[in-house]
Amino acid sequence: MLILKHHWRQSFRNPIQKLHHLNRTLTSAHLDFRALENLKNDSALCKDMMKSAKSVLLHDRKYLVQQKPGGKSCSLHITQFKDLKDSSIQHTVLLTVVNNCAIFATSVNDVTKFTEDGKQLIEPRPALFLLSEEDQGLATMGLNLLQWQMDNKFCSKCQTELVYHISGRSCRCENCSVTYFPRYNPVVIMLVVCGDYCLLGRNKQFPSRMFSALAGFIDVGERIEQAVVREVSEEVSVEVDISQVRYVSSDFWGGFRRNYSPELMIGCVATVNTMQTPCCSEEIAEAKWFHKDEIREALEKSKMPGLHKLQTDGLLLPPPFATAHKLAALWCKES
């Protein structure tokens, strides 16, 4: 392996060549995945690629964006990494590689020179309604990875100051010889269904007509299905057969409020044979069974701007980017 690594370094002086010494039958996406992995591990290569890299900018946990024509949506402002002054950079982290171009997220202490021509800083939560799905992915990844750097400065075992890889995707304690990587918490979110009805709960923090799928953290040692069964039992006292739990999809979520860790939302559907009467825990204000027709109507309303949908009657559901919305929409499409 050492000989191969030495050969790899000596054979290519150009970092772009080095990234593309790969199987040429692979798609560009696969080439980007491999390039990303190389940048995470090779400090010299990552430093070279910074010369042509681009960066998303953040300041005080806010995104720098620019309005699109019409003013109803925004896009992330992405700048050349080399244009950033070292004195203004607080933290930086590698996000991804797209078409051979590395994209970073950088937190800066001064954005004055960038807030021109309509550019502005916006909070992460409103950004969910204004950014495209692609921009949301970059922004939330950057926000959480930068926060991870700020929260992890010292080794948890010996308190020695950690040394970060230039990519920002790992850090190491030289005293303990331990390498740390960013992590996030797995959460199950489940739609409990019975025929043409589904069970939704209203958190005590929700508006009076806002309901969502039940959710909870996966405990240590639990499988996904076990967590679904336990959480439904704990939150609404409804019994689910573990064999009737099926995985649907997953989403990244979190980091939108300070001191809240990011989460991997694991979406499931749990089928029950009878519509058991729910008995709510302290976390849940109320839980109800809703017919598919009510869910379809609520799904349409959830696409409306915030103030408009609040002026309507009936059930309210989370917005389209939420896992609960996606689970309900998929269930309504099923026969």
Coordinates of C-alpha atoms in Angstrom, one line a residue, residues 41-233:
N41 CA -7.8 12.2 3.3
D42 CA -5.1 13.9 1.3
S43 CA -4.1 17.3 2.9
A44 CA -1.7 18.3 0.1
L45 CA -4.3 17.6 -2.6
C46 CA -7.0 19.4 -0.7
K47 CA -4.8 22.5 -0.3
D48 CA -4.1 22.4 -4.1
M49 CA -7.8 22.2 -4.9
M50 CA -8.6 25.2 -2.8
K51 CA -7.1 27.4 -5.4
S52 CA -9.9 26.6 -7.8
A53 CA -12.6 25.8 -5.3
K54 CA -15.8 27.6 -4.5
S55 CA -17.4 28.4 -1.2
V56 CA -20.8 28.9 0.4
L57 CA -20.6 31.8 3.0
L58 CA -22.1 31.9 6.5
H59 CA -22.0 34.5 9.2
D60 CA -23.4 34.1 12.7
R61 CA -25.2 30.9 11.7
K62 CA -26.9 32.7 8.8
Y63 CA -26.6 32.0 5.0
L64 CA -25.5 34.6 2.5
V65 CA -28.1 34.5 -0.3
Q66 CA -29.2 36.5 -3.3
Q67 CA -32.8 37.0 -4.5
K68 CA -33.9 35.4 -7.7
P69 CA -35.9 37.4 -10.3
G70 CA -39.4 37.9 -8.9
G71 CA -38.2 38.0 -5.3
K72 CA -40.1 34.9 -4.2
S73 CA -37.1 32.6 -3.8
C74 CA -33.4 32.9 -3.2
S75 CA -30.2 31.1 -4.1
L76 CA -27.0 30.7 -2.1
H77 CA -24.3 33.1 -2.9
I78 CA -21.2 31.1 -3.9
T79 CA -17.9 32.8 -4.2
Q80 CA -14.4 31.8 -5.3
F81 CA -12.5 30.4 -2.2
K82 CA -9.3 32.2 -3.2
D83 CA -11.1 35.5 -2.9
L84 CA -11.6 35.1 0.8
K85 CA -9.1 36.8 3.0
D86 CA -7.5 34.6 5.7
S87 CA -8.1 37.2 8.3
S88 CA -11.9 37.0 7.8
I89 CA -12.2 33.2 7.8
Q90 CA -13.3 31.6 11.1
H91 CA -13.9 28.0 10.0
T92 CA -14.1 26.2 6.7
V93 CA -15.2 22.7 5.7
L94 CA -15.3 20.7 2.5
L95 CA -18.9 19.9 1.4
T96 CA -18.8 18.1 -1.9
V97 CA -17.3 17.9 -5.3
V98 CA -19.4 18.8 -8.4
N99 CA -18.0 18.4 -11.9
N100 CA -14.4 18.3 -10.6
C101 CA -14.9 21.5 -8.6
A102 CA -14.6 21.3 -4.8
I103 CA -17.3 23.3 -2.8
F104 CA -16.6 24.4 0.7
A105 CA -18.6 26.2 3.4
T106 CA -16.9 29.0 5.2
S107 CA -17.9 31.0 8.2
V108 CA -16.6 34.6 8.1
N109 CA -16.5 37.3 10.7
D110 CA -17.2 40.1 8.2
V111 CA -19.5 39.9 5.2
T112 CA -19.7 43.6 4.4
K113 CA -18.0 43.3 1.0
F114 CA -20.4 40.5 0.0
T115 CA -23.7 42.1 1.1
E116 CA -24.1 44.2 -2.1
D117 CA -26.4 44.1 -5.1
G118 CA -29.3 42.6 -3.1
K119 CA -27.3 40.0 -1.2
Q120 CA -28.4 39.4 2.4
L121 CA -28.1 37.1 5.4
I122 CA -31.1 34.9 6.3
E123 CA -31.8 32.5 9.2
P124 CA -31.6 28.7 8.4
R125 CA -35.3 28.0 9.1
P126 CA -36.8 30.6 6.7
A127 CA -34.2 29.5 4.2
L128 CA -36.0 26.1 3.9
F129 CA -38.9 27.9 2.2
L130 CA -36.8 30.0 -0.1
L131 CA -33.9 27.9 -1.3
S132 CA -34.0 25.1 -3.9
E133 CA -33.6 21.5 -2.6
E134 CA -30.0 21.4 -3.9
D135 CA -29.1 24.7 -2.1
Q136 CA -30.8 23.5 1.1
G137 CA -28.6 20.4 1.1
L138 CA -25.4 22.5 0.8
A139 CA -26.5 25.0 3.3
T140 CA -27.7 22.6 6.1
M141 CA -24.6 20.4 5.6
G142 CA -22.3 23.5 5.9
L143 CA -24.2 24.8 8.9
N144 CA -23.9 21.6 10.8
L145 CA -20.3 20.7 9.9
L146 CA -19.2 24.2 10.9
Q147 CA -21.1 24.0 14.1
W148 CA -19.4 20.6 14.8
Q149 CA -16.0 22.3 14.4
M150 CA -17.0 25.1 16.8
D151 CA -18.3 22.6 19.4
N152 CA -15.4 20.2 19.3
K153 CA -12.1 21.9 20.1
F154 CA -10.6 19.6 22.7
C155 CA -10.3 15.8 23.1
S156 CA -13.1 14.4 25.3
K157 CA -10.6 11.9 26.8
C158 CA -7.6 14.0 27.7
Q159 CA -8.6 17.6 26.9
T160 CA -5.8 18.1 24.5
E161 CA -6.5 20.6 21.7
L162 CA -7.7 18.9 18.5
V163 CA -5.9 19.3 15.2
Y164 CA -8.3 19.5 12.2
H165 CA -7.6 18.1 8.8
I166 CA -7.5 20.9 6.2
S167 CA -10.8 19.6 4.7
G168 CA -12.5 20.2 8.1
R169 CA -14.1 16.7 7.9
S170 CA -12.1 15.1 10.7
C171 CA -9.9 16.1 13.7
R172 CA -7.3 14.2 15.7
C173 CA -5.9 14.2 19.2
E174 CA -2.1 13.8 18.9
N175 CA -1.9 12.8 22.5
C176 CA -4.5 9.9 22.4
S177 CA -4.0 9.1 18.7
V178 CA -7.7 9.2 18.3
T179 CA -9.5 10.6 15.2
Y180 CA -12.9 12.2 15.5
F181 CA -15.6 12.4 12.8
P182 CA -18.9 14.4 12.7
R183 CA -21.9 12.4 13.7
Y184 CA -25.7 12.9 13.9
N185 CA -28.5 11.2 15.7
P186 CA -30.9 8.6 14.1
V187 CA -34.6 9.3 14.6
V188 CA -37.6 7.2 13.5
I189 CA -40.6 9.1 12.1
M190 CA -43.6 6.9 11.3
L191 CA -47.0 7.1 9.8
V192 CA -49.3 4.7 11.5
V193 CA -52.0 3.6 9.1
C194 CA -55.2 1.5 9.2
G195 CA -57.0 1.1 5.9
D196 CA -57.9 4.6 4.6
Y197 CA -57.0 6.2 7.9
C198 CA -53.7 7.4 9.4
L199 CA -52.8 8.4 13.0
L200 CA -51.2 11.8 13.5
G201 CA -50.2 13.6 16.6
R202 CA -50.0 17.3 17.6
N203 CA -47.0 18.3 19.7
K204 CA -47.7 20.8 22.5
Q205 CA -45.6 23.4 20.7
F206 CA -47.6 23.1 17.4
P207 CA -50.5 25.4 16.4
S208 CA -54.0 24.1 17.3
R209 CA -54.7 22.5 13.9
M210 CA -51.1 21.4 13.0
F211 CA -50.6 17.6 13.1
S212 CA -47.6 15.5 12.1
A213 CA -46.3 11.9 12.0
L214 CA -45.1 10.5 15.3
A215 CA -41.3 10.5 15.9
G216 CA -38.6 9.7 18.4
F217 CA -34.9 8.9 18.8
I218 CA -33.6 5.4 18.3
D219 CA -32.2 4.0 21.5
V220 CA -28.8 2.4 21.8
G221 CA -29.0 -1.3 20.6
E222 CA -32.4 -0.8 18.9
R223 CA -33.2 -1.7 15.4
I224 CA -35.4 0.7 13.4
E225 CA -38.5 -1.5 13.6
Q226 CA -38.1 -1.9 17.4
A227 CA -37.8 1.9 17.8
V228 CA -41.0 2.4 15.8
V229 CA -42.9 -0.1 17.9
R230 CA -41.6 1.5 21.2
E231 CA -42.2 5.1 20.2
V232 CA -45.8 4.5 19.0
S233 CA -46.5 2.7 22.3

